[in-house]
PDB file of C-alpha atoms and ligand atoms in Angstrom:
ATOM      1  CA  UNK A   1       0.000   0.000   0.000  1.00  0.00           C
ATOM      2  CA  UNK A   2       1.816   3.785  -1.354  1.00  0.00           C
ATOM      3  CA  UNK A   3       1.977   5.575   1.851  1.00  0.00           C
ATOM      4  CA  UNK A   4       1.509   9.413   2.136  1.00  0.00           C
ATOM      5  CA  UNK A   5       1.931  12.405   4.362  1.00  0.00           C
ATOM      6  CA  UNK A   6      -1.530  13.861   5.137  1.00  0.00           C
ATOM      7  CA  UNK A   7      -1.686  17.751   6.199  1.00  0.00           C
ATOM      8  CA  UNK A   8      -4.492  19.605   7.056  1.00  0.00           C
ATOM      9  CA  UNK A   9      -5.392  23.520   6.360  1.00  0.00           C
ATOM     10  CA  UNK A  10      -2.602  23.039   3.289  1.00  0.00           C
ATOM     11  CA  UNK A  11      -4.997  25.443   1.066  1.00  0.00           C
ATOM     12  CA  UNK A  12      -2.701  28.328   1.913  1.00  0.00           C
ATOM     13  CA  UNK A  13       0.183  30.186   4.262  1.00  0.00           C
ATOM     14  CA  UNK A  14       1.878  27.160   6.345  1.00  0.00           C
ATOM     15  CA  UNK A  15       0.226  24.635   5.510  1.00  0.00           C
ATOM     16  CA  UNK A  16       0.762  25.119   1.497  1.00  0.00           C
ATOM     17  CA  UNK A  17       4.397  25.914   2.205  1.00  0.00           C
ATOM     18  CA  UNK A  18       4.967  22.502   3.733  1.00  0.00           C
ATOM     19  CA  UNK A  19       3.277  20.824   1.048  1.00  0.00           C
ATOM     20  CA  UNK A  20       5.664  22.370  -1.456  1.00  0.00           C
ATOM     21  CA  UNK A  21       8.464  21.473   0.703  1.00  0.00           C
ATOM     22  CA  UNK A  22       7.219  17.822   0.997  1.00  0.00           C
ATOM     23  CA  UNK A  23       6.136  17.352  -2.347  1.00  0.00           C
ATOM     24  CA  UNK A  24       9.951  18.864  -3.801  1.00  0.00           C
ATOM     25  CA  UNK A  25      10.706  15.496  -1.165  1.00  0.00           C
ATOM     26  CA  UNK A  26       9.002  13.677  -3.436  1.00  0.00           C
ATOM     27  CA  UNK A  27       6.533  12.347  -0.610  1.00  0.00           C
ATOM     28  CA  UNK A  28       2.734  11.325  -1.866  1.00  0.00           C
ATOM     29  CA  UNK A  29       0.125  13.654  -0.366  1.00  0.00           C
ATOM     30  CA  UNK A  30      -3.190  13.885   0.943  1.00  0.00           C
ATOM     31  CA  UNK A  31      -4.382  17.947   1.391  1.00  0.00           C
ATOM     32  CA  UNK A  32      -7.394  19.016   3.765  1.00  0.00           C
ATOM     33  CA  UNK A  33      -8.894  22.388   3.853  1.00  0.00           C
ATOM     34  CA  UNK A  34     -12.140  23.839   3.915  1.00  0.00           C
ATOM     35  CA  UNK A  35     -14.130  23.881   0.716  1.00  0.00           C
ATOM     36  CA  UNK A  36     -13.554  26.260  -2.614  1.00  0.00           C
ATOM     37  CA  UNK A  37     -10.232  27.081  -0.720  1.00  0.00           C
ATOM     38  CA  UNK A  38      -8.196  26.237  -4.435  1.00  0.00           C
ATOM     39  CA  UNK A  39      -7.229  22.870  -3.463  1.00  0.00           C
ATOM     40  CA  UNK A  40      -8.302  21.388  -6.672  1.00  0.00           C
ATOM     41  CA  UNK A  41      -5.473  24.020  -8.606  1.00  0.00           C
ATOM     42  CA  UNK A  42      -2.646  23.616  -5.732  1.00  0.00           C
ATOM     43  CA  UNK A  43      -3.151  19.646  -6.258  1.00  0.00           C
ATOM     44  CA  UNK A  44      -2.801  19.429 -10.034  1.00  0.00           C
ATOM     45  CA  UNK A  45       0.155  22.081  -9.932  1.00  0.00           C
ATOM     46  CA  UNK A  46       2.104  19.892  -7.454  1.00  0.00           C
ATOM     47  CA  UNK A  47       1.100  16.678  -9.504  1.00  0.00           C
ATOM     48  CA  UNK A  48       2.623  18.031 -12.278  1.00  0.00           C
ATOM     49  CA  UNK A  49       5.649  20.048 -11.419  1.00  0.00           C
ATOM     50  CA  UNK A  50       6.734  16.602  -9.060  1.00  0.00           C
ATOM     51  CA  UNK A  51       5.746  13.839 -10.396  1.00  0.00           C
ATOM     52  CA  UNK A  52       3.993  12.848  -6.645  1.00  0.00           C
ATOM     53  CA  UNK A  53       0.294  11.554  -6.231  1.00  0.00           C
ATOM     54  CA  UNK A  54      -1.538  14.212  -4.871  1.00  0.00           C
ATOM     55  CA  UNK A  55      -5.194  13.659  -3.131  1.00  0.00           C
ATOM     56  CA  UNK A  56      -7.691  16.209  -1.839  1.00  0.00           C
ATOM     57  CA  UNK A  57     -10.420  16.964   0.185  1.00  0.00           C
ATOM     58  CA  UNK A  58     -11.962  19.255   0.839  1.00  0.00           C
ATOM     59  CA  UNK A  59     -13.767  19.240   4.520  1.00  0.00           C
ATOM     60  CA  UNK A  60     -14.600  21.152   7.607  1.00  0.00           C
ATOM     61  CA  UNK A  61     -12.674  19.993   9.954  1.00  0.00           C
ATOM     62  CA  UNK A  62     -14.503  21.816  13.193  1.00  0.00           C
ATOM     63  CA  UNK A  63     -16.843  18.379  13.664  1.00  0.00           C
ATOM     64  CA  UNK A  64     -16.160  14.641  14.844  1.00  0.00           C
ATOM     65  CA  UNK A  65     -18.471  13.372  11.988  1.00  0.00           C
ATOM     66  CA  UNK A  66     -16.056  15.259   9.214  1.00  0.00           C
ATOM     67  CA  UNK A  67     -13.205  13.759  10.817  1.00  0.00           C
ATOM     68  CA  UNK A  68     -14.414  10.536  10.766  1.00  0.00           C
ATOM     69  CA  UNK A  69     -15.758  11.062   7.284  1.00  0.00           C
ATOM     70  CA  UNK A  70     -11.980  11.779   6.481  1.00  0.00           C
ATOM     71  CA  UNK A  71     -10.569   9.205   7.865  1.00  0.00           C
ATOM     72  CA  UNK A  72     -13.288   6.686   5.944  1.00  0.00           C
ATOM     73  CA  UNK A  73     -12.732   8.701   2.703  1.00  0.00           C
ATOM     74  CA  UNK A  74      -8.840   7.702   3.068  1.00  0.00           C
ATOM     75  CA  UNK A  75      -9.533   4.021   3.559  1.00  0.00           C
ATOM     76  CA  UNK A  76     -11.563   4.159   1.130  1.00  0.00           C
ATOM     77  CA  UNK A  77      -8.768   4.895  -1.744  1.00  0.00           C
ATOM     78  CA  UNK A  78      -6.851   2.283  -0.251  1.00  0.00           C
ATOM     79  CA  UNK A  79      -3.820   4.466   0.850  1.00  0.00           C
ATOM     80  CA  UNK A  80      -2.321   5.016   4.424  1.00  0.00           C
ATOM     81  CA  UNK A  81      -0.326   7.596   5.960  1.00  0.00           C
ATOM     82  CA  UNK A  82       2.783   7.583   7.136  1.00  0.00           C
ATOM     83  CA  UNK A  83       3.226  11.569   8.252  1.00  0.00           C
ATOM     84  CA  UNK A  84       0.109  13.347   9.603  1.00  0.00           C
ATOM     85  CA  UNK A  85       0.637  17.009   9.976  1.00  0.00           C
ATOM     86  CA  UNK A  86      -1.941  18.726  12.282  1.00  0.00           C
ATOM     87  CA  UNK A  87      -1.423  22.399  11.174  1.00  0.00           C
ATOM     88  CA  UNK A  88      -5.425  24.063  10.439  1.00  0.00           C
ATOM     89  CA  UNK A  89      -5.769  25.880  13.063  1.00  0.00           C
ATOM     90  CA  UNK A  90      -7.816  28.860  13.188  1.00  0.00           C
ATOM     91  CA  UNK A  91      -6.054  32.392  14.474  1.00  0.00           C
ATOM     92  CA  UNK A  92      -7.889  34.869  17.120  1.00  0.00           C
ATOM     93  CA  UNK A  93      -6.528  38.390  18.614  1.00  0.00           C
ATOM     94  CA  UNK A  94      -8.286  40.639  20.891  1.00  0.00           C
ATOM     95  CA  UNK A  95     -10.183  41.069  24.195  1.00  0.00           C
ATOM     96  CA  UNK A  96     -11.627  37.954  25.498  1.00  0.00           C
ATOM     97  CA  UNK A  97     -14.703  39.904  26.908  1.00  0.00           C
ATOM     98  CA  UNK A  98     -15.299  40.925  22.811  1.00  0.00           C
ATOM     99  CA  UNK A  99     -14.975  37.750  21.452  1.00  0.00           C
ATOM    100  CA  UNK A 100     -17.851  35.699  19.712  1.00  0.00           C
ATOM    101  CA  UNK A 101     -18.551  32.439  21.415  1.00  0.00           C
ATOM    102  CA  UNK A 102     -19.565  30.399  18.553  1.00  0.00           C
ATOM    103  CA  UNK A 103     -15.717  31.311  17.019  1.00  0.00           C
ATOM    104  CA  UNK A 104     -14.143  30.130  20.109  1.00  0.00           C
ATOM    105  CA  UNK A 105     -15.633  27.154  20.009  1.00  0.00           C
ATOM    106  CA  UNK A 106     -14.733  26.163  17.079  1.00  0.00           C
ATOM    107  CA  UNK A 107     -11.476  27.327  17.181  1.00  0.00           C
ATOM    108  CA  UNK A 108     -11.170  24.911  20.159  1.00  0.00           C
ATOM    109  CA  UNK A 109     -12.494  22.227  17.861  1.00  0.00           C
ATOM    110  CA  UNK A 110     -10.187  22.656  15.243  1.00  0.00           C
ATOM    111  CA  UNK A 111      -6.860  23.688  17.305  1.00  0.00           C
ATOM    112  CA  UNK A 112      -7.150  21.244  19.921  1.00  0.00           C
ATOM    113  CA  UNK A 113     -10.426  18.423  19.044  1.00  0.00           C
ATOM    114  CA  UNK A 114      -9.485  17.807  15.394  1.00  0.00           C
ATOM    115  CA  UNK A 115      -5.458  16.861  15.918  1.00  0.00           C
ATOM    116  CA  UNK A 116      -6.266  14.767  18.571  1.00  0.00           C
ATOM    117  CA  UNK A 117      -8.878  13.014  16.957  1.00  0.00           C
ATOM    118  CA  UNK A 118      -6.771  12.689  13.702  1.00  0.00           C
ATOM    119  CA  UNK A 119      -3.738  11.725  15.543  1.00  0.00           C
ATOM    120  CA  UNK A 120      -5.948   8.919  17.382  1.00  0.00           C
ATOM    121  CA  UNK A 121      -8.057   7.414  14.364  1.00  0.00           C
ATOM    122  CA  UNK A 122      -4.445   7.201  12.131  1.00  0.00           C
ATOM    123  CA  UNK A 123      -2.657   5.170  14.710  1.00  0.00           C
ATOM    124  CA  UNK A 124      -2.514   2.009  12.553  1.00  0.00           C
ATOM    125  CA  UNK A 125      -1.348   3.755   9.933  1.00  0.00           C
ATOM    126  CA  UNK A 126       1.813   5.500  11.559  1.00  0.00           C
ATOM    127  CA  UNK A 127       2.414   1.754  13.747  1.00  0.00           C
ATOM    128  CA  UNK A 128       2.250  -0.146   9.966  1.00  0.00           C
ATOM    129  CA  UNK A 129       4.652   2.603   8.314  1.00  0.00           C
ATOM    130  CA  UNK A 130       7.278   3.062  11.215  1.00  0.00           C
ATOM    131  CA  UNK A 131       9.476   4.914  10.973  1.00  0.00           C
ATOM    132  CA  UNK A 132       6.602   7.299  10.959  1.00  0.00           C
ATOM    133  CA  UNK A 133       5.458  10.920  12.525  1.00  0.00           C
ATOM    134  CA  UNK A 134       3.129  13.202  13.853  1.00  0.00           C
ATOM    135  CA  UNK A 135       3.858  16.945  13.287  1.00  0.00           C
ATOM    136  CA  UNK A 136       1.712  18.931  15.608  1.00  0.00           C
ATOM    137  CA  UNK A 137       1.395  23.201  14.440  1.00  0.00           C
ATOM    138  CA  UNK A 138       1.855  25.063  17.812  1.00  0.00           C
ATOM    139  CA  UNK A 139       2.724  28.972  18.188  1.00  0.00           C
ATOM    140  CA  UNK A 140       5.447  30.748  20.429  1.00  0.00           C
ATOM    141  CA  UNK A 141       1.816  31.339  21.999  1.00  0.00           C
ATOM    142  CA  UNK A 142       2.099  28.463  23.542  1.00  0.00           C
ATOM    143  CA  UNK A 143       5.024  29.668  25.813  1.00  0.00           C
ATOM    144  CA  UNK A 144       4.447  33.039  26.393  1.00  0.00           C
ATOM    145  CA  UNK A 145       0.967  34.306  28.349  1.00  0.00           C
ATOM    146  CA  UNK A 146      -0.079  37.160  25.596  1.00  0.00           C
ATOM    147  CA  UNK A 147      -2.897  39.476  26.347  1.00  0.00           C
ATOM    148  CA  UNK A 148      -5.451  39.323  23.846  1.00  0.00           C
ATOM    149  CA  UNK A 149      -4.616  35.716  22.762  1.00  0.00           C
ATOM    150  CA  UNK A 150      -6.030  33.986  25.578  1.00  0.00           C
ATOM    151  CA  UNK A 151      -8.115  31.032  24.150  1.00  0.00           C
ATOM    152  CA  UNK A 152      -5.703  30.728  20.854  1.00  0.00           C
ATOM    153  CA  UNK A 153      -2.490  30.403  23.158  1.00  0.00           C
ATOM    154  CA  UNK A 154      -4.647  27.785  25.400  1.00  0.00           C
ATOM    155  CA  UNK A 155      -5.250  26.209  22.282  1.00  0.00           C
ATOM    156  CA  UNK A 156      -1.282  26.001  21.593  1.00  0.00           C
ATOM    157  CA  UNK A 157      -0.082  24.934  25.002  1.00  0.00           C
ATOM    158  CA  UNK A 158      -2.573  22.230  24.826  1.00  0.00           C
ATOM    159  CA  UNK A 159      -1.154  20.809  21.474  1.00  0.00           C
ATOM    160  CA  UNK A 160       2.348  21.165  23.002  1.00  0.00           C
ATOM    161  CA  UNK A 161       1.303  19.132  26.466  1.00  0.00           C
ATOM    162  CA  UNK A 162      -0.200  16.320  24.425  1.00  0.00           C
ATOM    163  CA  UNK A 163       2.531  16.096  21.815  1.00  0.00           C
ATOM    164  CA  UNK A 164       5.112  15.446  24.234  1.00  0.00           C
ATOM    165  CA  UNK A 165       3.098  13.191  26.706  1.00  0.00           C
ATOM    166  CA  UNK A 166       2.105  11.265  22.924  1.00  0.00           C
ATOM    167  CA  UNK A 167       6.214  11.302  22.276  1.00  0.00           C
ATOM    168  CA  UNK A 168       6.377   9.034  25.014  1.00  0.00           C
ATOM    169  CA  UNK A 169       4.251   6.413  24.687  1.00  0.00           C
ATOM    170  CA  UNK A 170       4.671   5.793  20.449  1.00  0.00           C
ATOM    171  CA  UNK A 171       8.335   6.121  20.963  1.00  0.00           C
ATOM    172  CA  UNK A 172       8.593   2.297  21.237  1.00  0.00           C
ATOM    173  CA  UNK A 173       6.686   1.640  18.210  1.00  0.00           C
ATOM    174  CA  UNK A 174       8.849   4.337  16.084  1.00  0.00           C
ATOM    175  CA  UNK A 175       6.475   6.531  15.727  1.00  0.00           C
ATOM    176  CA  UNK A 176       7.989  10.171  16.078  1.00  0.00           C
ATOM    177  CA  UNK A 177       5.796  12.951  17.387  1.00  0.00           C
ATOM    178  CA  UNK A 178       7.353  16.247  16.993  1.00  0.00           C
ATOM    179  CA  UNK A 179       6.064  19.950  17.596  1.00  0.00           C
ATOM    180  CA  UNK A 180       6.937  22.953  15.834  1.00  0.00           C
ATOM    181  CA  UNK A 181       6.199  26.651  17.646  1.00  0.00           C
ATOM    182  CA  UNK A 182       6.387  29.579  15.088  1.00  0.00           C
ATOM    183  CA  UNK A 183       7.019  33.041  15.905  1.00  0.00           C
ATOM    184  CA  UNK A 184       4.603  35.652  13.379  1.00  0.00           C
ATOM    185  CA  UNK A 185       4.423  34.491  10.191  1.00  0.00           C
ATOM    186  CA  UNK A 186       3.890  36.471   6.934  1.00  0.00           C
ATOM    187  CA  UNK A 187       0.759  33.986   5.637  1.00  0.00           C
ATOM    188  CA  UNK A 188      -2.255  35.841   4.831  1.00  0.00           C
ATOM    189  CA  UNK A 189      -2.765  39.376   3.841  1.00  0.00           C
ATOM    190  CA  UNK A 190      -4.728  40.720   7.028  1.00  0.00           C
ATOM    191  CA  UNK A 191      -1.510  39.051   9.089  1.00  0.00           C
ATOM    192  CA  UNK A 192       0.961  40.764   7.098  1.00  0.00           C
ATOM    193  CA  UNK A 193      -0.443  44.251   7.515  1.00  0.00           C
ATOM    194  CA  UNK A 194      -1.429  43.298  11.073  1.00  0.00           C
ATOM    195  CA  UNK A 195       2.524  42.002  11.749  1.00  0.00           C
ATOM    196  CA  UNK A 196       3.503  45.957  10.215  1.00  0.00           C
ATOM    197  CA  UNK A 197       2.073  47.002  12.968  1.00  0.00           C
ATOM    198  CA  UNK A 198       3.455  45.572  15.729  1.00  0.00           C
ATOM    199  CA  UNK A 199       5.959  46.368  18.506  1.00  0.00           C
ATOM    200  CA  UNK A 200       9.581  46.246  17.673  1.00  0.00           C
ATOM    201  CA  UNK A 201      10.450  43.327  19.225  1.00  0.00           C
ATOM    202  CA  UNK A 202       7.553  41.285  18.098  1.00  0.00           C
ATOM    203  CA  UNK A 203       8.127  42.128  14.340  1.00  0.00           C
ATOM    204  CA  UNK A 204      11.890  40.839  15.175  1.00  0.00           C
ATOM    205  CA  UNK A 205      10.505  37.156  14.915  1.00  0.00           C
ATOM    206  CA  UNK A 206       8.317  37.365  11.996  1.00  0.00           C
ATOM    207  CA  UNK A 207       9.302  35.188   9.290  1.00  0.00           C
ATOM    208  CA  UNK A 208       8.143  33.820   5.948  1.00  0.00           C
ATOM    209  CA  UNK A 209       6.174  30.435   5.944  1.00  0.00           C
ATOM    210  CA  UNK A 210       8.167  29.378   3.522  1.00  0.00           C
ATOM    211  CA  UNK A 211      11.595  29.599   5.536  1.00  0.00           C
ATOM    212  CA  UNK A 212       9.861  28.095   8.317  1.00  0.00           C
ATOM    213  CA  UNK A 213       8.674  24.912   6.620  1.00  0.00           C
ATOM    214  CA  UNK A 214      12.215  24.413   5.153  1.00  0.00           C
ATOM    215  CA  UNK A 215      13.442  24.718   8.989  1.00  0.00           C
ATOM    216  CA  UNK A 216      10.931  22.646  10.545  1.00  0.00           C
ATOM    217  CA  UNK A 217      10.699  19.517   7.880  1.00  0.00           C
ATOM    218  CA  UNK A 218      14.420  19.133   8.026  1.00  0.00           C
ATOM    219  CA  UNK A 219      14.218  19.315  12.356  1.00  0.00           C
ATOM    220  CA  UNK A 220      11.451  16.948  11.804  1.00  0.00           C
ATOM    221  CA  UNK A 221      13.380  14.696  10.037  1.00  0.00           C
ATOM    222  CA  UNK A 222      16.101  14.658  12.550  1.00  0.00           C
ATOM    223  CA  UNK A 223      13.299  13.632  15.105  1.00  0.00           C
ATOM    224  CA  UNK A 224      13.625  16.763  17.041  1.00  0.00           C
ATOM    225  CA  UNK A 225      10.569  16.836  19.870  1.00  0.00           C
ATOM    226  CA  UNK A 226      10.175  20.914  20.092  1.00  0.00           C
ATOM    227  CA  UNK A 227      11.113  22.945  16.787  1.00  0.00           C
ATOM    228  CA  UNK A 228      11.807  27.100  17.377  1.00  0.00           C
ATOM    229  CA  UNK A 229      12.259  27.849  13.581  1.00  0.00           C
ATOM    230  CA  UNK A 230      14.287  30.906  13.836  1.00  0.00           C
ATOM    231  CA  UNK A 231      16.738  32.873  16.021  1.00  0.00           C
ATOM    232  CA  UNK A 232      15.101  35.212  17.240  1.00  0.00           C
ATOM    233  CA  UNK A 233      12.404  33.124  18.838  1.00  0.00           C
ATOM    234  CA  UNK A 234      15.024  30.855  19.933  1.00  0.00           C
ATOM    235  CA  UNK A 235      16.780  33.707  21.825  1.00  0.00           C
ATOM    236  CA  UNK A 236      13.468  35.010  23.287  1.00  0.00           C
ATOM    237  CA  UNK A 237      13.191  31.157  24.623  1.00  0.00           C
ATOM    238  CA  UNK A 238      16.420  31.634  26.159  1.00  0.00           C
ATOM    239  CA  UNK A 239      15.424  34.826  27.913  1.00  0.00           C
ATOM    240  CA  UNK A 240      12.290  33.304  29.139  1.00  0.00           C
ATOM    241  CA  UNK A 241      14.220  30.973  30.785  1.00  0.00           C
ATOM    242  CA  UNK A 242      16.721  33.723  32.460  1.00  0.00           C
ATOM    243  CA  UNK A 243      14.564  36.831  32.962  1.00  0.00           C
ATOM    244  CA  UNK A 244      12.451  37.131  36.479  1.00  0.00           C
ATOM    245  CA  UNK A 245       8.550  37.234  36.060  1.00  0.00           C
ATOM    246  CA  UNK A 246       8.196  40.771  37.029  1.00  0.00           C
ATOM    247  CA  UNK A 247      10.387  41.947  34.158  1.00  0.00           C
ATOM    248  CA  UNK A 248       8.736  39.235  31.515  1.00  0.00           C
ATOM    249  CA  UNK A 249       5.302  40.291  32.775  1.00  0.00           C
ATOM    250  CA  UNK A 250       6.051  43.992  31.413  1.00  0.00           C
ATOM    251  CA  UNK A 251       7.869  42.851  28.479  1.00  0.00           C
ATOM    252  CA  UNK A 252       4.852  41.176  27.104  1.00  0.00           C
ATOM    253  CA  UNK A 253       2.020  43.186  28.374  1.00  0.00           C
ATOM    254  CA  UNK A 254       2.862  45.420  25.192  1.00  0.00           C
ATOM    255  CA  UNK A 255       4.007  42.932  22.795  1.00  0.00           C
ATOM    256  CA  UNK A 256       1.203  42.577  20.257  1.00  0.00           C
TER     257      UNK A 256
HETATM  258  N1  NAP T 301       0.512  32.866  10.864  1.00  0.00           N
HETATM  259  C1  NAP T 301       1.099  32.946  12.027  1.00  0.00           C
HETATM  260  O1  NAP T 301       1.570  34.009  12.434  1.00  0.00           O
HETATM  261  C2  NAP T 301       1.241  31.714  12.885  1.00  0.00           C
HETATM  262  C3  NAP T 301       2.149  31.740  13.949  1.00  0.00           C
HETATM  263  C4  NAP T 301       2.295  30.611  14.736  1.00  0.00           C
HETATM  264  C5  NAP T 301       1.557  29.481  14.463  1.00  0.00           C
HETATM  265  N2  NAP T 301       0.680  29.481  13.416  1.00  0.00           N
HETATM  266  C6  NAP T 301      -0.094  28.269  13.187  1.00  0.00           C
HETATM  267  O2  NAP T 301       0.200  27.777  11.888  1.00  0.00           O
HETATM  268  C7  NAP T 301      -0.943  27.123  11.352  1.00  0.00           C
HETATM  269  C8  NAP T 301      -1.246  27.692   9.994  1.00  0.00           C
HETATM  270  O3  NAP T 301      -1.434  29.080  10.133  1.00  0.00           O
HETATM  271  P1  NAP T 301      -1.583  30.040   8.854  1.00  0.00           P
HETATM  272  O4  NAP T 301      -1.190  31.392   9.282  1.00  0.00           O
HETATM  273  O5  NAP T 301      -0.950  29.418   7.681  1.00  0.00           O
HETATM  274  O6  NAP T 301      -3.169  30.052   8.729  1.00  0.00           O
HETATM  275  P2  NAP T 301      -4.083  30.333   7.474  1.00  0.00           P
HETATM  276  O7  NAP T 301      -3.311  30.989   6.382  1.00  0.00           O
HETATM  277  O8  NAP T 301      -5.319  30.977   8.006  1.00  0.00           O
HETATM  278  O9  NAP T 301      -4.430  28.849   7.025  1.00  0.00           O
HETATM  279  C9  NAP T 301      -5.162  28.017   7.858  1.00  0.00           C
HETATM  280  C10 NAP T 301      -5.456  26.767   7.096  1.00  0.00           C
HETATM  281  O10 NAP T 301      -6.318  25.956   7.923  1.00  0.00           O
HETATM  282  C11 NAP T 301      -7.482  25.664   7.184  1.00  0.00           C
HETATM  283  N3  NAP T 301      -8.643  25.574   8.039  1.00  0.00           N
HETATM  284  C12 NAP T 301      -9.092  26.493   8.930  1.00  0.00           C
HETATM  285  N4  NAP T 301     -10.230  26.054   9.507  1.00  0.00           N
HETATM  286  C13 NAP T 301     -10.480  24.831   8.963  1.00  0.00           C
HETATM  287  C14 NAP T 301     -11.506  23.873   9.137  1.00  0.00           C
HETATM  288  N5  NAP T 301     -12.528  24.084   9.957  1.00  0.00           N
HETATM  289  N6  NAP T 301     -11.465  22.742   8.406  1.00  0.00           N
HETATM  290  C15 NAP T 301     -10.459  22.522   7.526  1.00  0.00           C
HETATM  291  N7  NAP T 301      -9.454  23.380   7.320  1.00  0.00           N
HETATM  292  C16 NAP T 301      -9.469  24.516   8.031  1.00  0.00           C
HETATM  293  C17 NAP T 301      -7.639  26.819   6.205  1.00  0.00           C
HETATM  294  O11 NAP T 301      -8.462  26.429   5.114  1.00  0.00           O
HETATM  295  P3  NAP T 301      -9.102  27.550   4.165  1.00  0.00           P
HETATM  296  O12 NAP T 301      -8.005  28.108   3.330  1.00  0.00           O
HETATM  297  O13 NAP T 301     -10.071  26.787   3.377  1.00  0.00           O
HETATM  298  O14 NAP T 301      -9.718  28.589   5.073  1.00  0.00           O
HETATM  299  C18 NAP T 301      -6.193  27.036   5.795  1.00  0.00           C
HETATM  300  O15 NAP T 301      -5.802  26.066   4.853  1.00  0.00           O
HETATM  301  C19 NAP T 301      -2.082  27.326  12.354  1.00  0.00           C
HETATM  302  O16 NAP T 301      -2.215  26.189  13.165  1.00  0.00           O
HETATM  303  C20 NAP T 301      -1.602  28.513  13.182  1.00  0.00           C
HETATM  304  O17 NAP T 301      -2.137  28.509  14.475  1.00  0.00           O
HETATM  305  C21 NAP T 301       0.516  30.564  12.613  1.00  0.00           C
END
């Protein structure tokens, strides 16, 4: 059975840069996003310029009965996958007393819910392709307590939590699960004139999702269990680690 690397919200920004980078691998791939989200175009493009097979489909992830649906509509072509990449995820910035409940809970479905169930109902396939992996999208958010990004960062420290409890138990059955926390990224328009705006520290660690798929495919590779793509967030994780509360607590009160 052809084995393939499945990654969801690949439509566009992250997600289509790693399916570039994995399809210049030469790795088969299945792509998720949300429907008339051009898909259908990015497929046939990467089916032609690499010689890969290249699936779609396009579902809302936000339910249990899509996922499932997913997972059946896999079967179904008689493929498995060897690489799942959990990286939808849906964005969110501003007060929490402003936001709209029906958004946050779906962006808990499909930032937290929808990996875990993914990660759960592939199992079989990662245990019959081993060496296999589970790339979980996180944020910088994940670390760092930012006003006005209270339920998204949850979202992100959750995904972080699991992936490294998940490490432990699939590491016998060589099944890798890494986790990769980006810094800003340039990936959709309203982000990049949002990112223009920010403090001058924060727009340090912006970078394009195109650099940041290179970085965290290779570091994925290599097994690594928590990817930083980037200096700049890697030195702001090393003054997390040395700065006193007081001082971060100010520091990031203004940072977005
Ligand atoms: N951009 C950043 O600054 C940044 C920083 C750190 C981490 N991240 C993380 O990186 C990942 C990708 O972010 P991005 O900036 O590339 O986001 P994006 O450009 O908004 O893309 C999100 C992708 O997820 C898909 N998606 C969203 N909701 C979905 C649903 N219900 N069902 C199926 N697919 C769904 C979208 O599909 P459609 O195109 O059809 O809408 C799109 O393909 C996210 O997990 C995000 O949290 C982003």
């Amino acid at each position: 059975m052809k084995a393939y690397t499945l990654i969801t919200g690949a439509s566009q920004g992250f997600g289509k840069a790693l399916a570039i980078e994995y399809a210049k691998k030469m790795m088969n791939l299945v792509l998720v996003s949300l429907p008339n989200s051009g898909l259908p175009t990015l497929s046939d493009f990467l089916k032609t310029n690499f010689k890969i097979d290249v699936l779609y489909f396009e579902i809302d992830l936000s339910s249990k009965e899509n996922c499932m649906n997913l997972y059946q509509e896999v079967k179904n072509e008689n493929i498995s996958i060897k690489y799942l990449i959990n990286n939808a995820g849906m964005l969110s910035k501003g007060l929490f007393e402003d936001m709209n409940e029906d958004y946050f809970l779906t962006q808990i479905n499909v930032n937290v819910a929808t990996p875990t169930l993914l990660t759960k109902l592939f199992i079989n396939d990662f245990k019959l392709n081993a060496p296999s992996g589970i790339l979980n999208v996180s944020s910088m958010a994940s670390f760092f307590h930012l006003p006005k990004k209270q339920v998204y960062g949850g979202t992100k420290a959750y995904l972080l939590s699991f992936s490294k409890s998940l490490r432990k138990e699939l590491k016998p059955y060589n099944i890798s699960v890494s986790i990769v926390c980006p810094g800003g990224m340039n990936t959709t328009t309203g982000l990049c004139l949002q990112n223009r705006g920010l403090s001058w520290i924060s727009k340090q660690s912006i970078m394009n999702p195109e650099d940041v798929a290179k970085i965290t495919i290779k570091k994925f590779n290599k097994g690594k269990e928590v990817i930083i793509p980037g200096s700049v967030n890697k030195t702001f994780m090393f003054l997390d680690s040395l700065l006193p509360a007081k001082i971060k607590n100010r520091l990031t009160k203004n940072a977005i």
